[in-house]
Coordinates of C-alpha atoms in Angstrom, one line a residue:
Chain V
X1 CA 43.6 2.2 -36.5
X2 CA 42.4 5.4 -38.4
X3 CA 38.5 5.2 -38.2
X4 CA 36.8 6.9 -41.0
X5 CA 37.3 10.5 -41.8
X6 CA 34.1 11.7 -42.3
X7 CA 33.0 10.1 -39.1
X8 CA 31.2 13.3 -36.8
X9 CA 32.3 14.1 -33.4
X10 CA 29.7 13.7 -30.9
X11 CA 31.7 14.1 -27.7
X12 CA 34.7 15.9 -27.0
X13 CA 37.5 14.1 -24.7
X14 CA 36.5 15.9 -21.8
X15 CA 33.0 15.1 -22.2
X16 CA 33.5 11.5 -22.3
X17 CA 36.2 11.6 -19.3
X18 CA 33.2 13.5 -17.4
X19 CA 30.7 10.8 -18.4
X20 CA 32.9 7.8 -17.2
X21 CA 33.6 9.2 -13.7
X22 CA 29.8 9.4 -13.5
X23 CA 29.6 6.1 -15.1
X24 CA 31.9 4.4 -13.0
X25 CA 31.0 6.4 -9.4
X26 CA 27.1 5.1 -10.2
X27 CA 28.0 1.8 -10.8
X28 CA 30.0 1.5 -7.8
X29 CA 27.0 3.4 -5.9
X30 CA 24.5 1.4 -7.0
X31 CA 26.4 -2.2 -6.3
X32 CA 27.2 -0.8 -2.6
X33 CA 23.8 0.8 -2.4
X34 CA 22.1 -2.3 -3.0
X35 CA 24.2 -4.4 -0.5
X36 CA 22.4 -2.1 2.0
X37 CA 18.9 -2.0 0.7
X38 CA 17.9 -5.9 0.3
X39 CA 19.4 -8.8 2.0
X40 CA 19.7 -10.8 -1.1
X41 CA 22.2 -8.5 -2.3
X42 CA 24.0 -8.3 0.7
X43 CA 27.4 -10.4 -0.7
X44 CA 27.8 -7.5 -2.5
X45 CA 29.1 -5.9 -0.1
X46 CA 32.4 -8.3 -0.4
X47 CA 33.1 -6.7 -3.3
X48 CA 33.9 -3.1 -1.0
X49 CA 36.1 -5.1 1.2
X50 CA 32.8 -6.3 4.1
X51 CA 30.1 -3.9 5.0
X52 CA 32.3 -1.6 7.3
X53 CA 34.3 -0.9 4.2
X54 CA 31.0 -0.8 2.2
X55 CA 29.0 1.8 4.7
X56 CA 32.0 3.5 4.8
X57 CA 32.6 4.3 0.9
X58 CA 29.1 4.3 -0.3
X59 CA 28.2 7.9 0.7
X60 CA 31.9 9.3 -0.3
X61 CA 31.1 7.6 -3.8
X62 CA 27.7 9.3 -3.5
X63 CA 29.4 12.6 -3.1
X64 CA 32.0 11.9 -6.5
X65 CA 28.9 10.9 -8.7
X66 CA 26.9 14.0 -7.8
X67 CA 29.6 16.5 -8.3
X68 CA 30.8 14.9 -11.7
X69 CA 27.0 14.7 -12.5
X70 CA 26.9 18.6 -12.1
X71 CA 29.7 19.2 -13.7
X72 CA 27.9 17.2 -16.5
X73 CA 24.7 19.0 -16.3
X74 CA 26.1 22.5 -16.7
X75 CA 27.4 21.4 -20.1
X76 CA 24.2 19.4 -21.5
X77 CA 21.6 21.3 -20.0
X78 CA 20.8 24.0 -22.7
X79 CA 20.9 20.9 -25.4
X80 CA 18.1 19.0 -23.3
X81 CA 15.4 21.7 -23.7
X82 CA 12.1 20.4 -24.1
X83 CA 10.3 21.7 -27.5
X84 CA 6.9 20.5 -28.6
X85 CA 9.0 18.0 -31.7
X86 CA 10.2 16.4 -28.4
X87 CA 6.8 15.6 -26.7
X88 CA 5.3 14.6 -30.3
X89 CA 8.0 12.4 -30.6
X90 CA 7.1 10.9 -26.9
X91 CA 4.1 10.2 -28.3
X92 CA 5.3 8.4 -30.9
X93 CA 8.4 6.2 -28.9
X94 CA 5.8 3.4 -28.5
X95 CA 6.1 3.1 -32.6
X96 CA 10.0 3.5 -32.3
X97 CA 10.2 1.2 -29.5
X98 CA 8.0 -1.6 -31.5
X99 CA 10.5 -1.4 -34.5
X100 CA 9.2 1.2 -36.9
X101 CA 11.3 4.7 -36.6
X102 CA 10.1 5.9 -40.1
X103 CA 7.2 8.2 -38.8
X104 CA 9.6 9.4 -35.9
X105 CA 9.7 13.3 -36.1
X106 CA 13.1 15.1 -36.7
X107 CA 15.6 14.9 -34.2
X108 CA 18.4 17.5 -33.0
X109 CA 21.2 16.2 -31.0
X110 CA 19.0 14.7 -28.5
X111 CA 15.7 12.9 -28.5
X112 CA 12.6 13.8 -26.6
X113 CA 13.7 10.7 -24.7
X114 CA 16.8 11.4 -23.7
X115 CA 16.0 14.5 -23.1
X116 CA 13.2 13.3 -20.5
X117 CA 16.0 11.2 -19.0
X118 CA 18.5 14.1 -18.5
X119 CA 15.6 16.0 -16.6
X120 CA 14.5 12.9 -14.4
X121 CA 18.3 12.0 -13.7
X122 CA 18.6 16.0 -12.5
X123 CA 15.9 15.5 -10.3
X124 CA 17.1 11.9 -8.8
X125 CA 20.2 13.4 -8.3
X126 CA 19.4 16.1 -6.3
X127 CA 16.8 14.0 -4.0
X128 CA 19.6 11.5 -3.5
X129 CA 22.2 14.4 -2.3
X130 CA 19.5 15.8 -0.3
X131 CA 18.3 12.1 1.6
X132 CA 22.0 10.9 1.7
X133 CA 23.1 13.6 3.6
X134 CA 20.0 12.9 5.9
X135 CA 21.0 9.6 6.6
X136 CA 24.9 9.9 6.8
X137 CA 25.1 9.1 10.4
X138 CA 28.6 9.8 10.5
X139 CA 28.8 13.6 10.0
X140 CA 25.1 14.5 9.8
X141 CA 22.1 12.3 10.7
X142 CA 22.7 13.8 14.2
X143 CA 22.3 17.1 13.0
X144 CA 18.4 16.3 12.2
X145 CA 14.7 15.2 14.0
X146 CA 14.6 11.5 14.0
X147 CA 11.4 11.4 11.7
X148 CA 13.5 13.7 9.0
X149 CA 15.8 10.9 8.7
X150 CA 13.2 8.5 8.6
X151 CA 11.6 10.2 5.5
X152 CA 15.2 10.5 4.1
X153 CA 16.0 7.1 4.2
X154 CA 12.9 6.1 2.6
X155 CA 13.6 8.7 -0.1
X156 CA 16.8 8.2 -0.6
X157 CA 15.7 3.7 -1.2
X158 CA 12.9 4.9 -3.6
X159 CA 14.8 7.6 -5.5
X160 CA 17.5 5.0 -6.1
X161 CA 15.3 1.9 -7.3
X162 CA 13.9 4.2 -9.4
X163 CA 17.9 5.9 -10.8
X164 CA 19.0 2.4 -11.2
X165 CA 16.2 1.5 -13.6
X166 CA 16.3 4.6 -15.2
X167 CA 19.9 3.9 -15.9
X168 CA 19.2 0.4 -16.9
X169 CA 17.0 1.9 -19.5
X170 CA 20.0 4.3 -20.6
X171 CA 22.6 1.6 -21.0
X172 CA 19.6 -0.8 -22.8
X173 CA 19.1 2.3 -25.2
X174 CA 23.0 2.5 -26.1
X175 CA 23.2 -1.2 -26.6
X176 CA 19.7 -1.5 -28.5
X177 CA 20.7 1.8 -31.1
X178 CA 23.4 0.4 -33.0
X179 CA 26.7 2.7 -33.4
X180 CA 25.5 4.2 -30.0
X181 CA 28.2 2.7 -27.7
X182 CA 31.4 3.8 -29.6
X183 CA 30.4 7.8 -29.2
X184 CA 31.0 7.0 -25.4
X185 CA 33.9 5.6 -26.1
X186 CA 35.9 7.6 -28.9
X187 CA 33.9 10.5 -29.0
X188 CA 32.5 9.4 -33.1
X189 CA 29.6 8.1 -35.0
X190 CA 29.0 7.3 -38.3
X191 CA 27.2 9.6 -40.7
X192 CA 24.1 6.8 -41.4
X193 CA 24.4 6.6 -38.1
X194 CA 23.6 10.7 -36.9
X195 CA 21.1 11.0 -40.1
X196 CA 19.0 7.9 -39.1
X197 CA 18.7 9.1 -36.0
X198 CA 19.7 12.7 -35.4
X199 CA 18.6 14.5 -38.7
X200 CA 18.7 18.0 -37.9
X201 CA 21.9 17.5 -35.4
X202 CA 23.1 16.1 -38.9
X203 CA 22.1 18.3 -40.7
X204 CA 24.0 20.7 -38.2
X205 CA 27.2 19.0 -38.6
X206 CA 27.2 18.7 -42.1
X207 CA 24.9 21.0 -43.8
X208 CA 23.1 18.5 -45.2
Chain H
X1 CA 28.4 -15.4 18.5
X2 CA 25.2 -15.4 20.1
X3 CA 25.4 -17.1 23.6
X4 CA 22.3 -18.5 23.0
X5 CA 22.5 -19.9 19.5
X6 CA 19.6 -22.3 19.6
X7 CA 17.3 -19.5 20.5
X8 CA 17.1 -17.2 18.0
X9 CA 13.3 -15.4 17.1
X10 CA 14.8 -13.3 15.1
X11 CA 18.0 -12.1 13.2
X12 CA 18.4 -8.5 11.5
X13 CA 18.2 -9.0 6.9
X14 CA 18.2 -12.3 6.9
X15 CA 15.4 -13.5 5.1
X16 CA 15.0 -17.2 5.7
X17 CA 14.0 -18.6 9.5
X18 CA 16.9 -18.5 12.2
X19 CA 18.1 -21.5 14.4
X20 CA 14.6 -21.8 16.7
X21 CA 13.8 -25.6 17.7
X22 CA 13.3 -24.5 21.0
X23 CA 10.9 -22.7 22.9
X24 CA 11.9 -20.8 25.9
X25 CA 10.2 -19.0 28.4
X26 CA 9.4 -14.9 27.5
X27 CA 11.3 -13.0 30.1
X28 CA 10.8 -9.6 31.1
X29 CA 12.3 -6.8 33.3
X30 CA 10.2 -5.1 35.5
X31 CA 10.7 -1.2 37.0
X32 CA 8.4 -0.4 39.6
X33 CA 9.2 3.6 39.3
X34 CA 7.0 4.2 42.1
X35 CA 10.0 2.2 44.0
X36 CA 12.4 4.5 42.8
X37 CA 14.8 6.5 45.1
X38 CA 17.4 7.7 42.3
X39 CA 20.4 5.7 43.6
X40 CA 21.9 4.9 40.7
X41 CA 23.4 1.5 41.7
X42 CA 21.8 -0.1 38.6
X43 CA 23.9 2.2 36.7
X44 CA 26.8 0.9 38.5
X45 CA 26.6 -2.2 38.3
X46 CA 25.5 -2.2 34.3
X47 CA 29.1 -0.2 34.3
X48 CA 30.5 -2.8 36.3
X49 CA 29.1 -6.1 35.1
X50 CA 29.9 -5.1 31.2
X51 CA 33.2 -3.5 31.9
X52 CA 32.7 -0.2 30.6
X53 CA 33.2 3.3 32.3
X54 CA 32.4 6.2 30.4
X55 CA 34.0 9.6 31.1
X56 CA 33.3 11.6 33.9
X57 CA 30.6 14.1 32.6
X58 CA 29.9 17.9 33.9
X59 CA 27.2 18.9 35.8
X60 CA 24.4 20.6 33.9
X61 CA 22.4 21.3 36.4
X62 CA 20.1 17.8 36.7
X63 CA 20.9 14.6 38.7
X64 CA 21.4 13.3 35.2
X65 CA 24.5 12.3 35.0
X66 CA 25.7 11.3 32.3
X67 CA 23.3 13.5 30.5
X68 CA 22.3 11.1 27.9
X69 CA 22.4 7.6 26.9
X70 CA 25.9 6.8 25.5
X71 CA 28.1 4.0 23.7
X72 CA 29.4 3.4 27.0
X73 CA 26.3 3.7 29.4
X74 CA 23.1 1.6 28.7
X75 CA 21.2 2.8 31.3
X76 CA 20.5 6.2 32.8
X77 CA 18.3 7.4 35.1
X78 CA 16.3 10.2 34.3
X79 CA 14.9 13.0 37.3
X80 CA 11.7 14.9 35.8
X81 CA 10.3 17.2 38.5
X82 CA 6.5 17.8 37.3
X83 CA 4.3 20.1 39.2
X84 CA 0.8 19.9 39.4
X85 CA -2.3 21.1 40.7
X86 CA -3.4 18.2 42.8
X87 CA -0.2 16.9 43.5
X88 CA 2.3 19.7 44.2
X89 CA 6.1 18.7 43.3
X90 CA 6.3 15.5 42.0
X91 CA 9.8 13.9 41.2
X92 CA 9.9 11.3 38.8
X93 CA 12.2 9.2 38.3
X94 CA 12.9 6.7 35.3
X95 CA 15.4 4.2 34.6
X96 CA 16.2 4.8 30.8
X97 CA 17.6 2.2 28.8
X98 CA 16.4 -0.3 25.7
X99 CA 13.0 -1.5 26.0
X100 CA 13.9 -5.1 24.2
X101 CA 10.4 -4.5 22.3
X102 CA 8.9 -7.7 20.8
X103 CA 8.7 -6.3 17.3
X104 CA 12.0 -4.1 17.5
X105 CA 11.9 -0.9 14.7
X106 CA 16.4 -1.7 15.2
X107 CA 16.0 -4.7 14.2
X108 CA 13.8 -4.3 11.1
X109 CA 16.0 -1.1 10.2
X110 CA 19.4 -3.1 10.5
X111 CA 21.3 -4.4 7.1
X112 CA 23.8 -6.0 8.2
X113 CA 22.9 -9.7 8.5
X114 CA 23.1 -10.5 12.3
X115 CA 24.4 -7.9 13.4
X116 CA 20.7 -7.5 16.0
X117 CA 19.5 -10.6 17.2
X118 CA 16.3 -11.2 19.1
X119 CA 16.1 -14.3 21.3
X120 CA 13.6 -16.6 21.8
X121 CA 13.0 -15.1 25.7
X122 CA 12.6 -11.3 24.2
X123 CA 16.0 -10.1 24.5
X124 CA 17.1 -8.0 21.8
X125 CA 21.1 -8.0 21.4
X126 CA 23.7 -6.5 19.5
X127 CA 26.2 -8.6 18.3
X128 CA 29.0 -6.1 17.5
X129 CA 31.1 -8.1 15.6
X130 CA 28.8 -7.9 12.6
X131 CA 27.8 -4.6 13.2
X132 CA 28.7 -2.4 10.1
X133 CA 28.7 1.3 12.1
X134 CA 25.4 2.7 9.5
X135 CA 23.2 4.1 12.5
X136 CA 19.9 2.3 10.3
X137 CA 19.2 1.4 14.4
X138 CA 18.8 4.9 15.5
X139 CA 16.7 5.0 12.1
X140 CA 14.2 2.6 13.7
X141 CA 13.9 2.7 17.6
X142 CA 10.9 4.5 18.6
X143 CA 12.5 4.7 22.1
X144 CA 15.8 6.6 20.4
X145 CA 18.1 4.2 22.5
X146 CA 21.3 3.4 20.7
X147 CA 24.0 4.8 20.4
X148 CA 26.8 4.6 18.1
X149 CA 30.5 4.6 19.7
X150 CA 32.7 7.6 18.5
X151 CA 35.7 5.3 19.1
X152 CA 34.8 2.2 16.7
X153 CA 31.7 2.7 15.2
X154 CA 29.5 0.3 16.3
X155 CA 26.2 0.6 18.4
X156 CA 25.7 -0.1 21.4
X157 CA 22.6 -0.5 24.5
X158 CA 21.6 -2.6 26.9
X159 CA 22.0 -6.2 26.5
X160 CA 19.5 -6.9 29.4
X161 CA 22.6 -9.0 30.5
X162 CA 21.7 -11.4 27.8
X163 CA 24.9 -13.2 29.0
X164 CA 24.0 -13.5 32.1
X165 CA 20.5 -14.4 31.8
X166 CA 21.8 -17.5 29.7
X167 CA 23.4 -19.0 32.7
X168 CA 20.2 -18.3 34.9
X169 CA 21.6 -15.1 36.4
X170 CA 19.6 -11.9 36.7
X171 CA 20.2 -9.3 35.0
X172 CA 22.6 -6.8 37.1
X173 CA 20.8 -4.6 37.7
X174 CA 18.1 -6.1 38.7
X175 CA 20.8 -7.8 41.4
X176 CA 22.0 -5.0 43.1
X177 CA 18.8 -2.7 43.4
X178 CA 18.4 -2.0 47.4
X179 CA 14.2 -1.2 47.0
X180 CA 13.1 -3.8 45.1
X181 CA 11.9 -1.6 42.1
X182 CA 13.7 -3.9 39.6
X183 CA 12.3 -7.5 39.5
X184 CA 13.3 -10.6 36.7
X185 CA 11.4 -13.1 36.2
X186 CA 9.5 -14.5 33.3
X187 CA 7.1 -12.1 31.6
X188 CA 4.0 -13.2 32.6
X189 CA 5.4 -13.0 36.1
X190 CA 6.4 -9.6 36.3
X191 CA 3.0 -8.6 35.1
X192 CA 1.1 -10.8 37.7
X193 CA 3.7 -8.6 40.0
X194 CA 2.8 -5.2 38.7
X195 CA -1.1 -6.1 38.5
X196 CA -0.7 -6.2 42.7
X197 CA 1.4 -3.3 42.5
X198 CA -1.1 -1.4 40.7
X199 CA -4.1 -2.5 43.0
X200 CA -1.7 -1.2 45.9
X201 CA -0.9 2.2 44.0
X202 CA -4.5 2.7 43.2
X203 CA -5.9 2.7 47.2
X204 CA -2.9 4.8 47.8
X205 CA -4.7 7.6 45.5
X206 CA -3.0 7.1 42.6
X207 CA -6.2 6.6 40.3
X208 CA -3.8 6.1 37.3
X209 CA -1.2 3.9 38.2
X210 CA -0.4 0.8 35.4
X211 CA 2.1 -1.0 33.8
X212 CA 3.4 0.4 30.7
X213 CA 4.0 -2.6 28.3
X214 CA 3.1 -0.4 25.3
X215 CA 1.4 -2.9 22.4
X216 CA 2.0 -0.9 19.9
X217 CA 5.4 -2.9 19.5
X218 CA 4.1 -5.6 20.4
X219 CA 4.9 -5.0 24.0
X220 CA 8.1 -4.8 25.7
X221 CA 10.2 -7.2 27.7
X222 CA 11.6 -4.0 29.9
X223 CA 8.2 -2.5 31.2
X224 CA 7.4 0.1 33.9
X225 CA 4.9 0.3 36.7
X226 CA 4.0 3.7 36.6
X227 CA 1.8 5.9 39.1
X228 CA 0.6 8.2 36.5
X229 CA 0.3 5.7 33.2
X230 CA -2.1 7.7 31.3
X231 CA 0.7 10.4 31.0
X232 CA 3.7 8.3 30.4
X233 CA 5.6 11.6 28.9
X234 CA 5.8 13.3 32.3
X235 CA 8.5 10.6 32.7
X236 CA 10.8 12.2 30.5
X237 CA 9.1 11.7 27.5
X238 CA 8.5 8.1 27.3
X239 CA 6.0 7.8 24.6
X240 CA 2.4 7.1 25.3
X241 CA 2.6 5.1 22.2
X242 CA 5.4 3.9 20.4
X243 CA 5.5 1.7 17.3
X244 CA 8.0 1.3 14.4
X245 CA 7.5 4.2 12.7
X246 CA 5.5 4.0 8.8
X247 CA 8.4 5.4 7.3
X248 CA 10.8 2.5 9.0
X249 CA 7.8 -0.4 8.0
X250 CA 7.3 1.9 4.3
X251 CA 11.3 1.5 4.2
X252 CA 11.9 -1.8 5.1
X253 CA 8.7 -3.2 4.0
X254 CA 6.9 -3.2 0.7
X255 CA 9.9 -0.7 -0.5
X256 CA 12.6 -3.8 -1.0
X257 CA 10.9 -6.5 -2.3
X258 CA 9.1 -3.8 -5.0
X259 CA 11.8 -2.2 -6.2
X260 CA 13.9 -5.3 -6.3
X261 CA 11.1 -6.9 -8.3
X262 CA 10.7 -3.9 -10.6
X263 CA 14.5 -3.5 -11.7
X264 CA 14.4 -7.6 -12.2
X265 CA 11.2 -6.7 -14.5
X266 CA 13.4 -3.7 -16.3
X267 CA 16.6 -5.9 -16.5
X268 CA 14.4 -9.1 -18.1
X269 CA 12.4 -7.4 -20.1
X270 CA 14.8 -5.0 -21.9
X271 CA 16.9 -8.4 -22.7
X272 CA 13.2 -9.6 -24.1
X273 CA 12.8 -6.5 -25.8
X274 CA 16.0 -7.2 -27.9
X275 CA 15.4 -11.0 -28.3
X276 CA 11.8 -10.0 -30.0
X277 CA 12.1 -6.8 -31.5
X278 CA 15.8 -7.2 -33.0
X279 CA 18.8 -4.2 -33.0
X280 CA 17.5 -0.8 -33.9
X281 CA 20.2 -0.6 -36.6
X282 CA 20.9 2.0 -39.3
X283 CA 19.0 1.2 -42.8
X284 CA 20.5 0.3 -45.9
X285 CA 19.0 3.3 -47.2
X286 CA 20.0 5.6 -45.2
X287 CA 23.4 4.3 -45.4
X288 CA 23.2 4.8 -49.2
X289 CA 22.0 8.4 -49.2
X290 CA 24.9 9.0 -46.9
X291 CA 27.6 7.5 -49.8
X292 CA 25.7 9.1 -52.5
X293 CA 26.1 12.5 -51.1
X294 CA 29.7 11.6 -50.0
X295 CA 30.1 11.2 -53.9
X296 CA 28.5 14.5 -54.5
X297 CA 30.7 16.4 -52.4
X298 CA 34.2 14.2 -54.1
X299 CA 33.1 15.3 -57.0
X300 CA 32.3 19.0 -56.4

């Protein structure tokens, strides 16, 4: 089906392959993760094949999402510069967030909150790597004091609540903004779609 | 399975109450240290009685041998030689090996469901079978005692013969100790027994002899008697005060119920926030200033 010509490209191929291994590798994370963190989501596990299998793949998954995460980062990071339209526009997401966009300052690519989200994911990321090697007792936990590995694994439980709703708030965001979802999947959106909500990265694209 | 399947106090993330109609007598393990001549029968027979011989170490230039606690041995003695003013050369020597604490930092740390058990008598066992391999144990003894096996990944310590004690046995170590320093009995026993022991120590001029039943983790069903139990690190380190570590309790404590709570609350109430506040969707007229300068463009 040919999709409307004057539709704008948002994501390149690549982009998009890069975002679904990251996709993908966190959602399999998180779902083993999460067998290990609570009891109640312990039959989880089942779904890694028991929790050998589960303790087993979890931190190899951990290793995919952070390297396809950095391999993300190096190609968004100049686009998710903070400028002071971004933190007056975080002042104003409670208005945007209640229904009302109109007085919603004007927006380049990104949005001063997806921008934020970009930075926190960096930084959740990176604590994650850092506490997950801590507490992989098969090649490294040995390597370190015992109460290193205690603050790891507590890190590396807190960090990961705190991705998972983070992410939650992502994927809400994609389904809430209508005409979001199908730039993740064929790389388009719809020219209403980038002015309503991307004006300048609009105007950008189309000199208008 | 547990031998003792009735008699459960305790069972590693599960989060409603284990099999426990029946109450049993607390048992406890007693090591006179004072006793000790270095023998290492008990680690014999632990090797032995469970079947398990681990490789034949190097010498490194202790009596330790093996060095350290492994997979494959649960108890090891340990030689300190401390020298003091008073006292000259002492040589003090501990039986090492899990301490089957009544509030065990393995058991709290463990996610496997069952895979650590604590019995109504005290004993803290691993049941292997549902052991996933993670190492959360290590995480959370404060007496660093087990040990993961290189060859199948699960932990493994002392059992203080748990399958034994079930049929009334001793534990075997306890069995084949040829001073007496090891006793068995029930725990209020063994500390009626080290109470004499201590009276003795003391008019023998040791001024701070006593039984090391530290209550910090809510005391221990392996406990010492020691002759110098206000400095329970000259016996190779043994901690003068251990208890789960805050990061363990911080960890598995107010950490899982929290942040399961709070991604509920995030999940709920973004499925709220649509229900009330409706699709953020692209306006009608915005979608017309878009066609009209589509037009504009045809027509240029």
């Amino acid at each position: 089906m040919k999709r409307d010509p004057n539709d704008l490209q948002r994501y390149t191929a690549s982009e998009r392959a890069n975002h679904w291994v990251v996709g993908i590798s966190f959602i399999l994370i998180a779902l083993s993760g999460l067998a290990l963190f609570h009891p109640a989501f312990w039959p989880l596990s089942m779904l890694f094949g028991g929790g050998v299998w589960t303790r087993i793949i979890h931190p190899f998954l951990g290793v995919l999402m952070v390297v396809s995460f950095a391999a993300m980062a190096v190609r968004f990071w100049k686009l998710n510069v903070m400028t002071p339209t971004d933190w007056e526009w975080l002042k104003r997401a409670k208005e945007m967030v209640n229904g009302d966009d109109h007085n919603m300052p004007i927006m380049g690519k990104y949005n001063g909150g997806q921008k934020m989200l970009f930075w926190a994911l960096v930084v959740c990321m990176a604590l994650l790597f850092v506490s997950g090697i801590l507490i992989w007792r098969a090649y490294f936990s040995g390597f370190f004091p015992v109460g290193v590995v205690r603050l790891g694994a507590v890190v590396h439980a807190a960090v990961a609540a705190v991705m998972i709703a983070l992410i939650f708030v992502h994927v809400y965001a994609a389904i809430w903004v209508k005409g979001t979802i199908r730039a993740m999947w064929y790389g388009t959106v719809t020219r209403p779609w980038a002015k309503q909500h991307h004006r300048a990265w609009y105007k950008e694209m189309t000199g208008k | 399975m547990p031998l003792q399947s009735l008699d459960i106090a305790a069972r590693s993330a599960t989060t409603t109450p284990p099999p426990g109609i029946r109450k049993t007598l607390e048992v406890a393990k007693l090591i006179d240290v004072t006793k000790c001549i270095g023998c290492k029968a008990c680690q014999v027979a632990c090797m032995q009685w469970n079947d398990i011989r681990d490789e034949v170490g190097e010498n490194h230039g202790t009596y330790d041998n093996p060095r350290d606690l492994t997979a494959k041995s649960w108890t090891v003695m340990r030689y300190s030689e401390v020298e003091s003013q008073e006292r000259g050369l002492e040589w003090l020597i501990r039986k090492d090996g899990c301490m089957h604490c009544e509030d065990p930092g393995c058991l709290k740390a463990c996610p496997s469901p069952g895979a650590i058990i604590k019995y109504a008598n005290g004993i803290v066992d691993m049941q292997q079978e549902n052991c996933i391999g993670c190492g959360y144990c290590i995480t959370g003894c404060p007496f660093n005692v087990p040990r993961i096996s290189e060859k199948d990944n699960k932990a493994y310590k002392c059992t203080l013969c748990s399958d034994r004690v079930a049929v009334g046995l001793e534990p075997a170590c306890v069995k084949v100790c040829p001073t007496g320093c090891i006793s068995f009995g029930s725990k209020e026993d063994m500390k009626d027994i080290a109470e004499e022991r201590v009276v003795e120590l003391k008019e023998r001029g040791y001024g701070n002899a006593g039984l090391y039943d530290p209550q910090g983790v809510g005391g221990t069903h392996v406990m010492y008697v020691l002759h110098h139990a206000d400095k329970p690190e000259l016996y190779n380190n043994l901690p003068p005060d251990p208890a789960i570590s805050p990061m363990v309790s911080l960890w598995k404590g107010v950490t899982k119920p929290l942040a399961t709570l709070g991604l509920a609350a995030v999940a709920i109430g973004s499925l709220f926030h649509y229900v009330t506040k409706g699709p953020n969707e692209v306006s009608k007229e915005t979608e017309k200033e878009v066609e009209k300068e589509l037009e504009e463009e045809g027509k240029q």
